[in-house]
PDB file of C-alpha atoms in Angstrom:
ATOM      1  CA  UNK A   1     -34.736  21.712  -4.708  1.00 51.00           C
ATOM      2  CA  UNK A   2     -31.249  20.955  -6.064  1.00 60.00           C
ATOM      3  CA  UNK A   3     -30.778  17.207  -6.476  1.00 71.00           C
ATOM      4  CA  UNK A   4     -27.270  15.971  -7.117  1.00 70.00           C
ATOM      5  CA  UNK A   5     -27.174  13.047  -9.506  1.00 83.00           C
ATOM      6  CA  UNK A   6     -24.435  10.499  -8.713  1.00 86.00           C
ATOM      7  CA  UNK A   7     -21.537  10.618 -11.167  1.00 89.00           C
ATOM      8  CA  UNK A   8     -20.097   7.577 -12.919  1.00 87.00           C
ATOM      9  CA  UNK A   9     -17.029   7.918 -10.679  1.00 89.00           C
ATOM     10  CA  UNK A  10     -19.120   7.966  -7.479  1.00 91.00           C
ATOM     11  CA  UNK A  11     -21.188   4.959  -8.531  1.00 92.00           C
ATOM     12  CA  UNK A  12     -18.122   2.953  -9.573  1.00 92.00           C
ATOM     13  CA  UNK A  13     -16.212   3.888  -6.425  1.00 93.00           C
ATOM     14  CA  UNK A  14     -19.048   2.769  -4.134  1.00 94.00           C
ATOM     15  CA  UNK A  15     -19.463  -0.504  -6.001  1.00 94.00           C
ATOM     16  CA  UNK A  16     -15.675  -1.087  -5.981  1.00 94.00           C
ATOM     17  CA  UNK A  17     -15.272  -0.511  -2.238  1.00 95.00           C
ATOM     18  CA  UNK A  18     -18.479  -2.023  -0.914  1.00 95.00           C
ATOM     19  CA  UNK A  19     -19.198  -4.874  -3.337  1.00 93.00           C
ATOM     20  CA  UNK A  20     -16.287  -5.812  -5.584  1.00 94.00           C
ATOM     21  CA  UNK A  21     -13.335  -5.807  -3.143  1.00 94.00           C
ATOM     22  CA  UNK A  22     -14.986  -7.520  -0.166  1.00 93.00           C
ATOM     23  CA  UNK A  23     -17.478  -9.794  -1.943  1.00 92.00           C
ATOM     24  CA  UNK A  24     -16.032 -10.685  -5.339  1.00 91.00           C
ATOM     25  CA  UNK A  25     -12.322 -10.430  -4.547  1.00 91.00           C
ATOM     26  CA  UNK A  26     -12.744 -11.563  -0.938  1.00 92.00           C
ATOM     27  CA  UNK A  27     -10.215  -9.044   0.390  1.00 89.00           C
ATOM     28  CA  UNK A  28      -9.880  -8.406   4.106  1.00 90.00           C
ATOM     29  CA  UNK A  29     -11.409  -5.346   5.715  1.00 91.00           C
ATOM     30  CA  UNK A  30      -7.902  -3.977   6.324  1.00 91.00           C
ATOM     31  CA  UNK A  31      -7.112  -4.175   2.604  1.00 92.00           C
ATOM     32  CA  UNK A  32     -10.431  -2.562   1.693  1.00 93.00           C
ATOM     33  CA  UNK A  33      -9.673   0.222   4.208  1.00 94.00           C
ATOM     34  CA  UNK A  34      -6.240   0.718   2.672  1.00 94.00           C
ATOM     35  CA  UNK A  35      -7.750   1.040  -0.820  1.00 95.00           C
ATOM     36  CA  UNK A  36     -10.391   3.376   0.576  1.00 95.00           C
ATOM     37  CA  UNK A  37      -7.700   5.578   2.160  1.00 95.00           C
ATOM     38  CA  UNK A  38      -5.794   5.775  -1.131  1.00 95.00           C
ATOM     39  CA  UNK A  39      -8.905   6.742  -3.074  1.00 96.00           C
ATOM     40  CA  UNK A  40      -9.916   9.230  -0.384  1.00 95.00           C
ATOM     41  CA  UNK A  41      -6.491  10.867  -0.682  1.00 96.00           C
ATOM     42  CA  UNK A  42      -6.990  11.026  -4.447  1.00 96.00           C
ATOM     43  CA  UNK A  43     -10.304  12.820  -3.910  1.00 95.00           C
ATOM     44  CA  UNK A  44      -8.673  15.179  -1.402  1.00 95.00           C
ATOM     45  CA  UNK A  45      -5.976  15.955  -3.969  1.00 96.00           C
ATOM     46  CA  UNK A  46      -8.610  16.627  -6.651  1.00 94.00           C
ATOM     47  CA  UNK A  47     -10.380  19.077  -4.346  1.00 94.00           C
ATOM     48  CA  UNK A  48      -7.407  20.864  -2.835  1.00 94.00           C
ATOM     49  CA  UNK A  49      -5.048  21.010  -5.806  1.00 94.00           C
ATOM     50  CA  UNK A  50      -7.290  20.823  -8.877  1.00 93.00           C
ATOM     51  CA  UNK A  51     -10.381  22.463  -7.361  1.00 93.00           C
ATOM     52  CA  UNK A  52     -12.641  19.635  -8.508  1.00 92.00           C
ATOM     53  CA  UNK A  53     -15.472  18.898  -6.096  1.00 91.00           C
ATOM     54  CA  UNK A  54     -15.511  15.230  -5.137  1.00 89.00           C
ATOM     55  CA  UNK A  55     -19.279  14.995  -5.566  1.00 90.00           C
ATOM     56  CA  UNK A  56     -18.947  16.236  -9.158  1.00 90.00           C
ATOM     57  CA  UNK A  57     -15.855  14.282 -10.184  1.00 90.00           C
ATOM     58  CA  UNK A  58     -16.589  12.066 -13.147  1.00 90.00           C
ATOM     59  CA  UNK A  59     -14.466   9.352 -14.739  1.00 88.00           C
ATOM     60  CA  UNK A  60     -14.112  11.484 -17.875  1.00 87.00           C
ATOM     61  CA  UNK A  61     -12.390  14.168 -15.724  1.00 90.00           C
ATOM     62  CA  UNK A  62      -9.534  11.824 -14.872  1.00 91.00           C
ATOM     63  CA  UNK A  63      -6.340  11.690 -16.904  1.00 91.00           C
ATOM     64  CA  UNK A  64      -2.897  10.153 -16.729  1.00 93.00           C
ATOM     65  CA  UNK A  65      -1.460  13.597 -16.037  1.00 94.00           C
ATOM     66  CA  UNK A  66      -3.829  14.025 -13.087  1.00 94.00           C
ATOM     67  CA  UNK A  67      -2.755  10.717 -11.547  1.00 94.00           C
ATOM     68  CA  UNK A  68       0.943  11.535 -12.070  1.00 95.00           C
ATOM     69  CA  UNK A  69       0.414  14.882 -10.324  1.00 95.00           C
ATOM     70  CA  UNK A  70      -1.355  13.066  -7.490  1.00 95.00           C
ATOM     71  CA  UNK A  71       1.595  10.700  -7.047  1.00 95.00           C
ATOM     72  CA  UNK A  72       4.021  13.654  -7.032  1.00 95.00           C
ATOM     73  CA  UNK A  73       1.776  15.432  -4.524  1.00 96.00           C
ATOM     74  CA  UNK A  74       1.930  12.395  -2.241  1.00 94.00           C
ATOM     75  CA  UNK A  75       5.719  12.453  -2.275  1.00 93.00           C
ATOM     76  CA  UNK A  76       6.339  16.179  -2.048  1.00 93.00           C
ATOM     77  CA  UNK A  77       3.381  17.699  -0.218  1.00 93.00           C
ATOM     78  CA  UNK A  78       2.432  14.792   2.033  1.00 93.00           C
ATOM     79  CA  UNK A  79       6.038  13.616   2.449  1.00 92.00           C
ATOM     80  CA  UNK A  80       5.168   9.984   1.639  1.00 91.00           C
ATOM     81  CA  UNK A  81       7.960   7.550   0.884  1.00 90.00           C
ATOM     82  CA  UNK A  82       8.299   5.629  -2.353  1.00 91.00           C
ATOM     83  CA  UNK A  83       6.747   2.482  -0.859  1.00 90.00           C
ATOM     84  CA  UNK A  84       3.661   4.428   0.271  1.00 92.00           C
ATOM     85  CA  UNK A  85       3.436   6.165  -3.110  1.00 93.00           C
ATOM     86  CA  UNK A  86       3.560   2.795  -4.868  1.00 94.00           C
ATOM     87  CA  UNK A  87       0.948   1.329  -2.524  1.00 94.00           C
ATOM     88  CA  UNK A  88      -1.431   4.235  -3.205  1.00 95.00           C
ATOM     89  CA  UNK A  89      -0.784   3.869  -6.932  1.00 95.00           C
ATOM     90  CA  UNK A  90      -1.508   0.117  -6.730  1.00 93.00           C
ATOM     91  CA  UNK A  91      -4.888   0.854  -5.139  1.00 94.00           C
ATOM     92  CA  UNK A  92      -5.715   3.417  -7.838  1.00 94.00           C
ATOM     93  CA  UNK A  93      -4.514   1.060 -10.542  1.00 92.00           C
ATOM     94  CA  UNK A  94      -6.731  -1.702  -9.208  1.00 93.00           C
ATOM     95  CA  UNK A  95      -9.716   0.657  -9.253  1.00 93.00           C
ATOM     96  CA  UNK A  96      -8.943   1.706 -12.843  1.00 90.00           C
ATOM     97  CA  UNK A  97      -8.621  -1.922 -13.903  1.00 90.00           C
ATOM     98  CA  UNK A  98     -12.029  -2.558 -12.365  1.00 92.00           C
ATOM     99  CA  UNK A  99     -13.463   0.447 -14.257  1.00 90.00           C
ATOM    100  CA  UNK A 100     -12.336  -0.978 -17.604  1.00 87.00           C
ATOM    101  CA  UNK A 101     -14.708  -3.878 -17.115  1.00 86.00           C
ATOM    102  CA  UNK A 102     -17.574  -1.722 -15.872  1.00 85.00           C
ATOM    103  CA  UNK A 103     -17.480   0.646 -18.845  1.00 85.00           C
ATOM    104  CA  UNK A 104     -15.553  -0.357 -21.979  1.00 86.00           C
ATOM    105  CA  UNK A 105     -15.647   3.258 -23.188  1.00 86.00           C
ATOM    106  CA  UNK A 106     -12.949   4.131 -20.656  1.00 84.00           C
ATOM    107  CA  UNK A 107     -10.510   1.379 -21.629  1.00 89.00           C
ATOM    108  CA  UNK A 108      -8.007   3.621 -23.442  1.00 89.00           C
ATOM    109  CA  UNK A 109      -7.968   6.325 -20.774  1.00 85.00           C
ATOM    110  CA  UNK A 110      -7.660   3.841 -17.962  1.00 82.00           C
ATOM    111  CA  UNK A 111      -4.951   1.833 -19.755  1.00 88.00           C
ATOM    112  CA  UNK A 112      -2.954   5.061 -20.102  1.00 90.00           C
ATOM    113  CA  UNK A 113      -3.255   5.627 -16.372  1.00 87.00           C
ATOM    114  CA  UNK A 114      -2.241   2.050 -15.608  1.00 86.00           C
ATOM    115  CA  UNK A 115       0.983   2.425 -17.646  1.00 90.00           C
ATOM    116  CA  UNK A 116       2.451   4.887 -15.137  1.00 91.00           C
ATOM    117  CA  UNK A 117       5.569   3.107 -13.908  1.00 89.00           C
ATOM    118  CA  UNK A 118       6.090   2.248 -10.275  1.00 89.00           C
ATOM    119  CA  UNK A 119       8.893   4.170  -8.677  1.00 87.00           C
ATOM    120  CA  UNK A 120      11.977   2.222  -7.626  1.00 85.00           C
ATOM    121  CA  UNK A 121      12.809   2.478  -3.954  1.00 77.00           C
ATOM    122  CA  UNK A 122      16.522   3.006  -3.394  1.00 76.00           C
ATOM    123  CA  UNK A 123      16.927   0.921  -0.278  1.00 71.00           C
ATOM    124  CA  UNK A 124      20.067   0.967   1.737  1.00 66.00           C
ATOM    125  CA  UNK A 125      21.980  -2.265   1.932  1.00 67.00           C
ATOM    126  CA  UNK A 126      21.704  -3.881   5.319  1.00 67.00           C
ATOM    127  CA  UNK A 127      25.171  -4.322   6.763  1.00 76.00           C
ATOM    128  CA  UNK A 128      26.083  -7.579   8.471  1.00 82.00           C
ATOM    129  CA  UNK A 129      27.195  -7.520  12.063  1.00 82.00           C
ATOM    130  CA  UNK A 130      30.867  -8.129  12.682  1.00 86.00           C
ATOM    131  CA  UNK A 131      32.042 -11.342  14.347  1.00 87.00           C
ATOM    132  CA  UNK A 132      32.950  -9.289  17.414  1.00 91.00           C
ATOM    133  CA  UNK A 133      29.425  -7.791  17.586  1.00 89.00           C
ATOM    134  CA  UNK A 134      27.852 -11.256  17.364  1.00 88.00           C
ATOM    135  CA  UNK A 135      30.169 -12.494  20.140  1.00 90.00           C
ATOM    136  CA  UNK A 136      29.115  -9.574  22.358  1.00 91.00           C
ATOM    137  CA  UNK A 137      25.430 -10.265  21.737  1.00 90.00           C
ATOM    138  CA  UNK A 138      25.894 -13.942  22.589  1.00 91.00           C
ATOM    139  CA  UNK A 139      27.752 -13.024  25.799  1.00 92.00           C
ATOM    140  CA  UNK A 140      24.893 -10.798  27.011  1.00 93.00           C
ATOM    141  CA  UNK A 141      22.523 -13.456  28.467  1.00 94.00           C
ATOM    142  CA  UNK A 142      23.285 -14.510  32.039  1.00 93.00           C
ATOM    143  CA  UNK A 143      24.078 -18.215  31.740  1.00 93.00           C
ATOM    144  CA  UNK A 144      23.529 -18.687  35.508  1.00 95.00           C
ATOM    145  CA  UNK A 145      19.777 -18.175  35.152  1.00 95.00           C
ATOM    146  CA  UNK A 146      17.111 -20.198  33.388  1.00 95.00           C
ATOM    147  CA  UNK A 147      15.968 -17.130  31.405  1.00 94.00           C
ATOM    148  CA  UNK A 148      19.544 -16.365  30.387  1.00 93.00           C
ATOM    149  CA  UNK A 149      20.099 -19.899  29.063  1.00 93.00           C
ATOM    150  CA  UNK A 150      16.781 -19.676  27.190  1.00 91.00           C
ATOM    151  CA  UNK A 151      17.770 -16.313  25.660  1.00 91.00           C
ATOM    152  CA  UNK A 152      21.179 -17.694  24.680  1.00 92.00           C
ATOM    153  CA  UNK A 153      19.525 -20.694  22.993  1.00 89.00           C
ATOM    154  CA  UNK A 154      17.154 -18.441  21.063  1.00 87.00           C
ATOM    155  CA  UNK A 155      19.928 -16.049  19.992  1.00 90.00           C
ATOM    156  CA  UNK A 156      22.153 -18.939  18.921  1.00 90.00           C
ATOM    157  CA  UNK A 157      19.305 -20.528  16.953  1.00 88.00           C
ATOM    158  CA  UNK A 158      18.557 -17.217  15.246  1.00 87.00           C
ATOM    159  CA  UNK A 159      22.215 -16.700  14.373  1.00 87.00           C
ATOM    160  CA  UNK A 160      22.815 -20.231  13.111  1.00 88.00           C
ATOM    161  CA  UNK A 161      19.579 -20.477  11.121  1.00 87.00           C
ATOM    162  CA  UNK A 162      19.303 -16.841   9.968  1.00 85.00           C
ATOM    163  CA  UNK A 163      15.650 -17.061  10.991  1.00 83.00           C
ATOM    164  CA  UNK A 164      13.528 -13.997  11.627  1.00 83.00           C
ATOM    165  CA  UNK A 165      12.132 -13.229  15.072  1.00 83.00           C
ATOM    166  CA  UNK A 166       8.606 -14.028  13.830  1.00 84.00           C
ATOM    167  CA  UNK A 167       9.794 -17.407  12.517  1.00 86.00           C
ATOM    168  CA  UNK A 168      11.414 -18.251  15.857  1.00 84.00           C
ATOM    169  CA  UNK A 169       8.322 -17.121  17.761  1.00 85.00           C
ATOM    170  CA  UNK A 170       6.130 -19.370  15.587  1.00 85.00           C
ATOM    171  CA  UNK A 171       8.271 -22.484  16.168  1.00 83.00           C
ATOM    172  CA  UNK A 172       6.665 -25.531  17.743  1.00 84.00           C
ATOM    173  CA  UNK A 173       8.379 -28.504  19.298  1.00 83.00           C
ATOM    174  CA  UNK A 174       7.227 -30.620  16.347  1.00 85.00           C
ATOM    175  CA  UNK A 175       9.190 -28.270  14.040  1.00 78.00           C
ATOM    176  CA  UNK A 176      12.416 -29.193  15.817  1.00 73.00           C
TER     177      UNK A 176
END
């Protein structure tokens, strides 16, 4: 009978996802799922691109170069944007930080991995609406109806306060 002994990576990963994140860090289930997805993608990359079986992957197999290739793979093969790439890297980085405390022998390797810089997202500048466009938007509600007057009041408040839709939706009478 061929028994597979759990690797240091497998043991640390299970403890990280099922004990450390939810119990010690108190992170929400959505955050834990996000970290889990990132680490699952890393394992998929290791299998498909590096031909390393996930059940045999050990911490000593991981390198900075491997993580950099994973991040490139996310961008080019999986067509992920910079923000997604950085989010996946943040999850990996958090796991590697955790590993440093679990096994001091990996501190140098894991510090090298954690020094990979985040990629800067070249966001487009949001253009302001012209005065004419704002006037057209404010003319749109039908002022002869109750709903139209309500919509006009909301649009005017948003314009004058520069508030977001979520901020307006969360307003209470006591806030006014």
